[in-house]
PDB file of C-alpha atoms in Angstrom:
ATOM      1  CA  UNK I  27      12.134 113.926 -38.575  1.00  0.00           C
ATOM      2  CA  UNK I  28      15.897 113.351 -38.660  1.00  0.00           C
ATOM      3  CA  UNK I  29      18.056 113.977 -41.716  1.00  0.00           C
ATOM      4  CA  UNK I  30      21.595 112.757 -42.411  1.00  0.00           C
ATOM      5  CA  UNK I  31      24.010 115.247 -43.974  1.00  0.00           C
ATOM      6  CA  UNK I  32      27.706 115.920 -44.380  1.00  0.00           C
ATOM      7  CA  UNK I  33      29.129 117.675 -41.325  1.00  0.00           C
ATOM      8  CA  UNK I  34      30.505 121.202 -41.499  1.00  0.00           C
ATOM      9  CA  UNK I  35      33.091 122.983 -39.377  1.00  0.00           C
ATOM     10  CA  UNK I  36      30.279 124.654 -37.431  1.00  0.00           C
ATOM     11  CA  UNK I  37      28.976 121.223 -36.369  1.00  0.00           C
ATOM     12  CA  UNK I  38      32.131 120.151 -34.550  1.00  0.00           C
ATOM     13  CA  UNK I  39      31.181 121.556 -31.150  1.00  0.00           C
ATOM     14  CA  UNK I  40      27.775 119.869 -31.310  1.00  0.00           C
ATOM     15  CA  UNK I  41      29.445 116.611 -32.355  1.00  0.00           C
ATOM     16  CA  UNK I  42      31.748 116.864 -29.361  1.00  0.00           C
ATOM     17  CA  UNK I  43      28.774 117.506 -27.082  1.00  0.00           C
ATOM     18  CA  UNK I  44      27.027 114.456 -28.499  1.00  0.00           C
ATOM     19  CA  UNK I  45      30.141 112.429 -27.792  1.00  0.00           C
ATOM     20  CA  UNK I  46      30.265 113.734 -24.216  1.00  0.00           C
ATOM     21  CA  UNK I  47      26.601 112.851 -23.704  1.00  0.00           C
ATOM     22  CA  UNK I  48      26.877 109.329 -25.075  1.00  0.00           C
ATOM     23  CA  UNK I  49      30.355 107.992 -24.454  1.00  0.00           C
ATOM     24  CA  UNK I  50      32.987 107.880 -21.709  1.00  0.00           C
ATOM     25  CA  UNK I  51      35.766 108.246 -24.316  1.00  0.00           C
ATOM     26  CA  UNK I  52      36.001 111.949 -25.043  1.00  0.00           C
ATOM     27  CA  UNK I  53      38.111 113.616 -27.730  1.00  0.00           C
ATOM     28  CA  UNK I  54      39.901 116.929 -27.643  1.00  0.00           C
ATOM     29  CA  UNK I  55      38.562 119.386 -30.204  1.00  0.00           C
ATOM     30  CA  UNK I  56      41.786 119.166 -32.193  1.00  0.00           C
ATOM     31  CA  UNK I  57      40.919 115.531 -32.978  1.00  0.00           C
ATOM     32  CA  UNK I  58      37.658 116.625 -34.632  1.00  0.00           C
ATOM     33  CA  UNK I  59      39.498 119.366 -36.532  1.00  0.00           C
ATOM     34  CA  UNK I  60      42.050 116.799 -37.716  1.00  0.00           C
ATOM     35  CA  UNK I  61      39.320 114.623 -39.216  1.00  0.00           C
ATOM     36  CA  UNK I  62      37.419 117.565 -40.696  1.00  0.00           C
ATOM     37  CA  UNK I  63      40.464 119.122 -42.333  1.00  0.00           C
ATOM     38  CA  UNK I  64      41.761 115.793 -43.641  1.00  0.00           C
ATOM     39  CA  UNK I  65      38.572 113.984 -44.735  1.00  0.00           C
ATOM     40  CA  UNK I  66      35.629 116.442 -44.729  1.00  0.00           C
ATOM     41  CA  UNK I  67      33.590 114.177 -47.033  1.00  0.00           C
ATOM     42  CA  UNK I  68      33.474 111.384 -44.450  1.00  0.00           C
ATOM     43  CA  UNK I  69      32.076 113.164 -41.402  1.00  0.00           C
ATOM     44  CA  UNK I  70      28.293 113.049 -41.166  1.00  0.00           C
ATOM     45  CA  UNK I  71      25.719 114.212 -38.667  1.00  0.00           C
ATOM     46  CA  UNK I  72      22.101 113.429 -37.903  1.00  0.00           C
ATOM     47  CA  UNK I  73      20.056 116.622 -37.543  1.00  0.00           C
ATOM     48  CA  UNK I  74      16.539 116.825 -36.137  1.00  0.00           C
ATOM     49  CA  UNK I  75      13.739 119.129 -37.303  1.00  0.00           C
ATOM     50  CA  UNK I  76      14.890 121.848 -34.877  1.00  0.00           C
ATOM     51  CA  UNK I  77      18.414 121.873 -36.263  1.00  0.00           C
ATOM     52  CA  UNK I  78      19.900 120.012 -33.312  1.00  0.00           C
ATOM     53  CA  UNK I  79      22.712 117.503 -33.899  1.00  0.00           C
ATOM     54  CA  UNK I  80      21.527 114.215 -32.425  1.00  0.00           C
ATOM     55  CA  UNK I  81      24.189 111.880 -33.816  1.00  0.00           C
ATOM     56  CA  UNK I  82      27.431 111.739 -35.758  1.00  0.00           C
ATOM     57  CA  UNK I  83      29.966 109.451 -37.369  1.00  0.00           C
ATOM     58  CA  UNK I  84      33.675 110.255 -37.330  1.00  0.00           C
ATOM     59  CA  UNK I  85      35.630 108.483 -40.064  1.00  0.00           C
ATOM     60  CA  UNK I  86      38.941 108.667 -41.902  1.00  0.00           C
ATOM     61  CA  UNK I  87      41.010 107.125 -44.663  1.00  0.00           C
ATOM     62  CA  UNK I  88      43.930 104.890 -43.743  1.00  0.00           C
ATOM     63  CA  UNK I  89      46.921 106.303 -45.572  1.00  0.00           C
ATOM     64  CA  UNK I  90      49.641 103.802 -44.604  1.00  0.00           C
ATOM     65  CA  UNK I  91      48.110 100.780 -46.272  1.00  0.00           C
ATOM     66  CA  UNK I  92      48.648  98.947 -49.574  1.00  0.00           C
ATOM     67  CA  UNK I  93      44.875  98.918 -50.115  1.00  0.00           C
ATOM     68  CA  UNK I  94      42.864 102.124 -50.138  1.00  0.00           C
ATOM     69  CA  UNK I  95      40.373 101.834 -47.316  1.00  0.00           C
ATOM     70  CA  UNK I  96      38.425 103.830 -44.788  1.00  0.00           C
ATOM     71  CA  UNK I  97      38.115 103.426 -41.050  1.00  0.00           C
ATOM     72  CA  UNK I  98      35.282 104.240 -38.652  1.00  0.00           C
ATOM     73  CA  UNK I  99      36.614 106.111 -35.628  1.00  0.00           C
ATOM     74  CA  UNK I 100      33.502 106.961 -33.625  1.00  0.00           C
ATOM     75  CA  UNK I 101      29.735 106.624 -33.866  1.00  0.00           C
ATOM     76  CA  UNK I 102      27.143 108.007 -31.451  1.00  0.00           C
ATOM     77  CA  UNK I 103      23.450 108.900 -31.290  1.00  0.00           C
ATOM     78  CA  UNK I 104      21.732 110.694 -28.413  1.00  0.00           C
ATOM     79  CA  UNK I 105      19.624 108.475 -26.175  1.00  0.00           C
ATOM     80  CA  UNK I 106      16.474 110.399 -27.134  1.00  0.00           C
ATOM     81  CA  UNK I 107      16.877 109.388 -30.783  1.00  0.00           C
ATOM     82  CA  UNK I 108      17.874 105.750 -30.550  1.00  0.00           C
ATOM     83  CA  UNK I 109      15.985 102.796 -32.034  1.00  0.00           C
ATOM     84  CA  UNK I 110      15.327 104.847 -35.170  1.00  0.00           C
ATOM     85  CA  UNK I 111      18.012 103.301 -37.380  1.00  0.00           C
ATOM     86  CA  UNK I 112      20.121 106.473 -37.265  1.00  0.00           C
ATOM     87  CA  UNK I 113      23.386 104.680 -36.482  1.00  0.00           C
ATOM     88  CA  UNK I 114      23.049 102.470 -39.555  1.00  0.00           C
ATOM     89  CA  UNK I 115      22.210 105.484 -41.747  1.00  0.00           C
ATOM     90  CA  UNK I 116      25.259 107.393 -40.510  1.00  0.00           C
ATOM     91  CA  UNK I 117      27.481 104.397 -41.163  1.00  0.00           C
ATOM     92  CA  UNK I 118      26.046 103.979 -44.663  1.00  0.00           C
ATOM     93  CA  UNK I 119      26.610 107.654 -45.485  1.00  0.00           C
ATOM     94  CA  UNK I 120      30.258 107.472 -44.420  1.00  0.00           C
ATOM     95  CA  UNK I 121      30.821 104.259 -46.371  1.00  0.00           C
ATOM     96  CA  UNK I 122      29.276 105.671 -49.541  1.00  0.00           C
ATOM     97  CA  UNK I 123      31.563 108.712 -49.301  1.00  0.00           C
ATOM     98  CA  UNK I 124      34.586 106.429 -48.918  1.00  0.00           C
ATOM     99  CA  UNK I 125      33.623 104.599 -52.100  1.00  0.00           C
ATOM    100  CA  UNK I 126      32.629 107.586 -54.212  1.00  0.00           C
ATOM    101  CA  UNK I 127      35.322 110.060 -53.177  1.00  0.00           C
ATOM    102  CA  UNK I 128      38.324 107.897 -52.381  1.00  0.00           C
ATOM    103  CA  UNK I 129      37.519 104.680 -54.295  1.00  0.00           C
ATOM    104  CA  UNK I 130      38.011 102.705 -51.098  1.00  0.00           C
ATOM    105  CA  UNK I 131      38.251  98.933 -51.384  1.00  0.00           C
ATOM    106  CA  UNK I 132      36.819  98.355 -47.935  1.00  0.00           C
ATOM    107  CA  UNK I 133      36.025  99.932 -44.578  1.00  0.00           C
ATOM    108  CA  UNK I 134      37.440  98.723 -41.276  1.00  0.00           C
ATOM    109  CA  UNK I 135      36.769  99.150 -37.592  1.00  0.00           C
ATOM    110  CA  UNK I 136      37.738  97.625 -34.257  1.00  0.00           C
ATOM    111  CA  UNK I 137      35.361  96.397 -31.597  1.00  0.00           C
ATOM    112  CA  UNK I 138      35.922  94.802 -28.212  1.00  0.00           C
ATOM    113  CA  UNK I 139      35.337  91.060 -28.109  1.00  0.00           C
ATOM    114  CA  UNK I 140      33.009  91.629 -25.152  1.00  0.00           C
ATOM    115  CA  UNK I 141      30.870  94.242 -26.937  1.00  0.00           C
ATOM    116  CA  UNK I 142      28.230  91.870 -28.255  1.00  0.00           C
ATOM    117  CA  UNK I 143      25.658  94.508 -29.147  1.00  0.00           C
ATOM    118  CA  UNK I 144      28.063  96.562 -31.254  1.00  0.00           C
ATOM    119  CA  UNK I 145      29.244  93.365 -32.911  1.00  0.00           C
ATOM    120  CA  UNK I 146      25.641  92.521 -33.803  1.00  0.00           C
ATOM    121  CA  UNK I 147      25.136  95.916 -35.466  1.00  0.00           C
ATOM    122  CA  UNK I 148      28.263  95.558 -37.573  1.00  0.00           C
ATOM    123  CA  UNK I 149      27.885  91.914 -38.551  1.00  0.00           C
ATOM    124  CA  UNK I 150      24.139  91.359 -38.774  1.00  0.00           C
ATOM    125  CA  UNK I 151      22.924  94.792 -39.890  1.00  0.00           C
ATOM    126  CA  UNK I 152      25.872  96.271 -41.795  1.00  0.00           C
ATOM    127  CA  UNK I 153      27.595  93.203 -43.215  1.00  0.00           C
ATOM    128  CA  UNK I 154      31.028  93.459 -41.577  1.00  0.00           C
ATOM    129  CA  UNK I 155      33.089  90.313 -41.107  1.00  0.00           C
ATOM    130  CA  UNK I 156      35.953  89.471 -38.791  1.00  0.00           C
ATOM    131  CA  UNK I 157      39.309  89.896 -40.506  1.00  0.00           C
ATOM    132  CA  UNK I 158      41.514  89.186 -37.521  1.00  0.00           C
ATOM    133  CA  UNK I 159      41.730  89.220 -33.740  1.00  0.00           C
ATOM    134  CA  UNK I 160      44.198  91.708 -32.303  1.00  0.00           C
ATOM    135  CA  UNK I 161      45.446  90.579 -28.905  1.00  0.00           C
ATOM    136  CA  UNK I 162      45.514  93.153 -26.103  1.00  0.00           C
ATOM    137  CA  UNK I 163      44.533  95.925 -28.532  1.00  0.00           C
ATOM    138  CA  UNK I 164      42.969  98.119 -25.878  1.00  0.00           C
ATOM    139  CA  UNK I 165      44.608  99.957 -23.007  1.00  0.00           C
ATOM    140  CA  UNK I 166      43.094  97.522 -20.509  1.00  0.00           C
ATOM    141  CA  UNK I 167      44.515  94.567 -22.516  1.00  0.00           C
ATOM    142  CA  UNK I 168      41.194  93.345 -23.929  1.00  0.00           C
ATOM    143  CA  UNK I 169      41.357  91.790 -27.396  1.00  0.00           C
ATOM    144  CA  UNK I 170      39.634  93.414 -30.373  1.00  0.00           C
ATOM    145  CA  UNK I 171      37.946  92.098 -33.468  1.00  0.00           C
ATOM    146  CA  UNK I 172      39.411  93.737 -36.564  1.00  0.00           C
ATOM    147  CA  UNK I 173      36.302  93.864 -38.768  1.00  0.00           C
ATOM    148  CA  UNK I 174      36.048  94.720 -42.454  1.00  0.00           C
ATOM    149  CA  UNK I 175      33.415  95.236 -45.081  1.00  0.00           C
ATOM    150  CA  UNK I 176      34.528  95.001 -48.705  1.00  0.00           C
ATOM    151  CA  UNK I 177      32.721  97.183 -51.205  1.00  0.00           C
ATOM    152  CA  UNK I 178      31.135  95.833 -54.383  1.00  0.00           C
ATOM    153  CA  UNK I 179      33.840  97.158 -56.703  1.00  0.00           C
ATOM    154  CA  UNK I 180      36.740  95.758 -54.629  1.00  0.00           C
ATOM    155  CA  UNK I 181      39.187  93.851 -56.818  1.00  0.00           C
ATOM    156  CA  UNK I 182      40.189  91.452 -54.078  1.00  0.00           C
ATOM    157  CA  UNK I 183      37.773  90.115 -51.481  1.00  0.00           C
ATOM    158  CA  UNK I 184      39.574  87.597 -49.258  1.00  0.00           C
ATOM    159  CA  UNK I 185      37.592  85.030 -47.375  1.00  0.00           C
ATOM    160  CA  UNK I 186      37.121  85.819 -43.673  1.00  0.00           C
ATOM    161  CA  UNK I 187      39.684  84.116 -41.448  1.00  0.00           C
ATOM    162  CA  UNK I 188      37.159  83.648 -38.675  1.00  0.00           C
ATOM    163  CA  UNK I 189      33.502  82.703 -38.524  1.00  0.00           C
ATOM    164  CA  UNK I 190      31.453  85.416 -36.889  1.00  0.00           C
ATOM    165  CA  UNK I 191      30.402  84.235 -33.415  1.00  0.00           C
ATOM    166  CA  UNK I 192      26.720  84.267 -32.554  1.00  0.00           C
ATOM    167  CA  UNK I 193      25.483  87.635 -31.354  1.00  0.00           C
ATOM    168  CA  UNK I 194      22.061  88.825 -30.222  1.00  0.00           C
ATOM    169  CA  UNK I 195      20.102  90.666 -32.966  1.00  0.00           C
ATOM    170  CA  UNK I 196      20.214  94.023 -31.180  1.00  0.00           C
ATOM    171  CA  UNK I 197      21.097  97.457 -32.497  1.00  0.00           C
ATOM    172  CA  UNK I 198      23.376 100.118 -31.044  1.00  0.00           C
ATOM    173  CA  UNK I 199      23.723 103.854 -31.486  1.00  0.00           C
ATOM    174  CA  UNK I 200      26.712 104.809 -29.327  1.00  0.00           C
ATOM    175  CA  UNK I 201      29.975 103.200 -30.310  1.00  0.00           C
ATOM    176  CA  UNK I 202      33.587 104.371 -30.224  1.00  0.00           C
ATOM    177  CA  UNK I 203      36.264 102.835 -32.439  1.00  0.00           C
ATOM    178  CA  UNK I 204      39.490 104.009 -30.842  1.00  0.00           C
ATOM    179  CA  UNK I 205      43.147 103.447 -31.742  1.00  0.00           C
ATOM    180  CA  UNK I 206      45.429 101.811 -29.187  1.00  0.00           C
ATOM    181  CA  UNK I 207      47.339 104.111 -26.841  1.00  0.00           C
ATOM    182  CA  UNK I 208      49.997 106.179 -28.562  1.00  0.00           C
ATOM    183  CA  UNK I 209      48.653 106.014 -32.133  1.00  0.00           C
ATOM    184  CA  UNK I 210      47.954 109.431 -33.608  1.00  0.00           C
ATOM    185  CA  UNK I 211      45.698 112.001 -31.992  1.00  0.00           C
ATOM    186  CA  UNK I 212      44.492 110.442 -28.765  1.00  0.00           C
ATOM    187  CA  UNK I 213      41.254 110.968 -26.858  1.00  0.00           C
ATOM    188  CA  UNK I 214      41.416 112.463 -23.406  1.00  0.00           C
ATOM    189  CA  UNK I 215      40.271 109.423 -21.387  1.00  0.00           C
ATOM    190  CA  UNK I 216      41.157 105.735 -21.246  1.00  0.00           C
ATOM    191  CA  UNK I 217      40.657 104.117 -24.623  1.00  0.00           C
ATOM    192  CA  UNK I 218      37.967 101.487 -24.957  1.00  0.00           C
ATOM    193  CA  UNK I 219      34.821 100.729 -26.894  1.00  0.00           C
ATOM    194  CA  UNK I 220      31.679 101.976 -25.202  1.00  0.00           C
ATOM    195  CA  UNK I 221      28.096 100.869 -25.009  1.00  0.00           C
ATOM    196  CA  UNK I 222      25.356 103.282 -23.976  1.00  0.00           C
ATOM    197  CA  UNK I 223      21.596 103.184 -23.660  1.00  0.00           C
ATOM    198  CA  UNK I 224      18.889 100.741 -24.533  1.00  0.00           C
ATOM    199  CA  UNK I 225      20.545  99.562 -27.720  1.00  0.00           C
ATOM    200  CA  UNK I 226      22.775  97.283 -25.915  1.00  0.00           C
ATOM    201  CA  UNK I 227      27.426 100.883 -28.274  1.00  0.00           C
ATOM    202  CA  UNK I 228      34.286 102.345 -32.212  1.00  0.00           C
TER     203      UNK I 228
END
């Protein structure tokens, strides 16, 4: 049995280990501390019956924006616990905290245009829509979909600028949503979205 709960400071090392196991984009510990100290309500972990952290979601609030909204930074689930819906549950927990604690209007994330599986999770399972396409967003110059999900209480819900392209109905449990090079606290390796494991994914 796996339970979803708010992360604590003592979970950060296990979250980092989960990231190292699942994703090629690896963060310095200070990046986890930054999120925990700034938005402790938004970090969640998936814990198995033995007390082991098998997944996490790293999220934050965007402070330099006219609309109050949250952003998903990183999402990962260990290979041994995939295909159990854990990624969706972690995402839901973070989104609910954004609404309840910060009265967020919406949640955003970025995903590579080539990452079809991650796109399917966000659009088909979680209800995100494309807000824009950001050219050469990633360090290797690949474009990114800027995706958003407006919450029920949002005062303004603009129509999507783009129709969501067709994507296979697959799930993903290892995804990194990384900022472009030079923005804020940076991870230690080249920035890109990642896709790991059978759930073929920021």
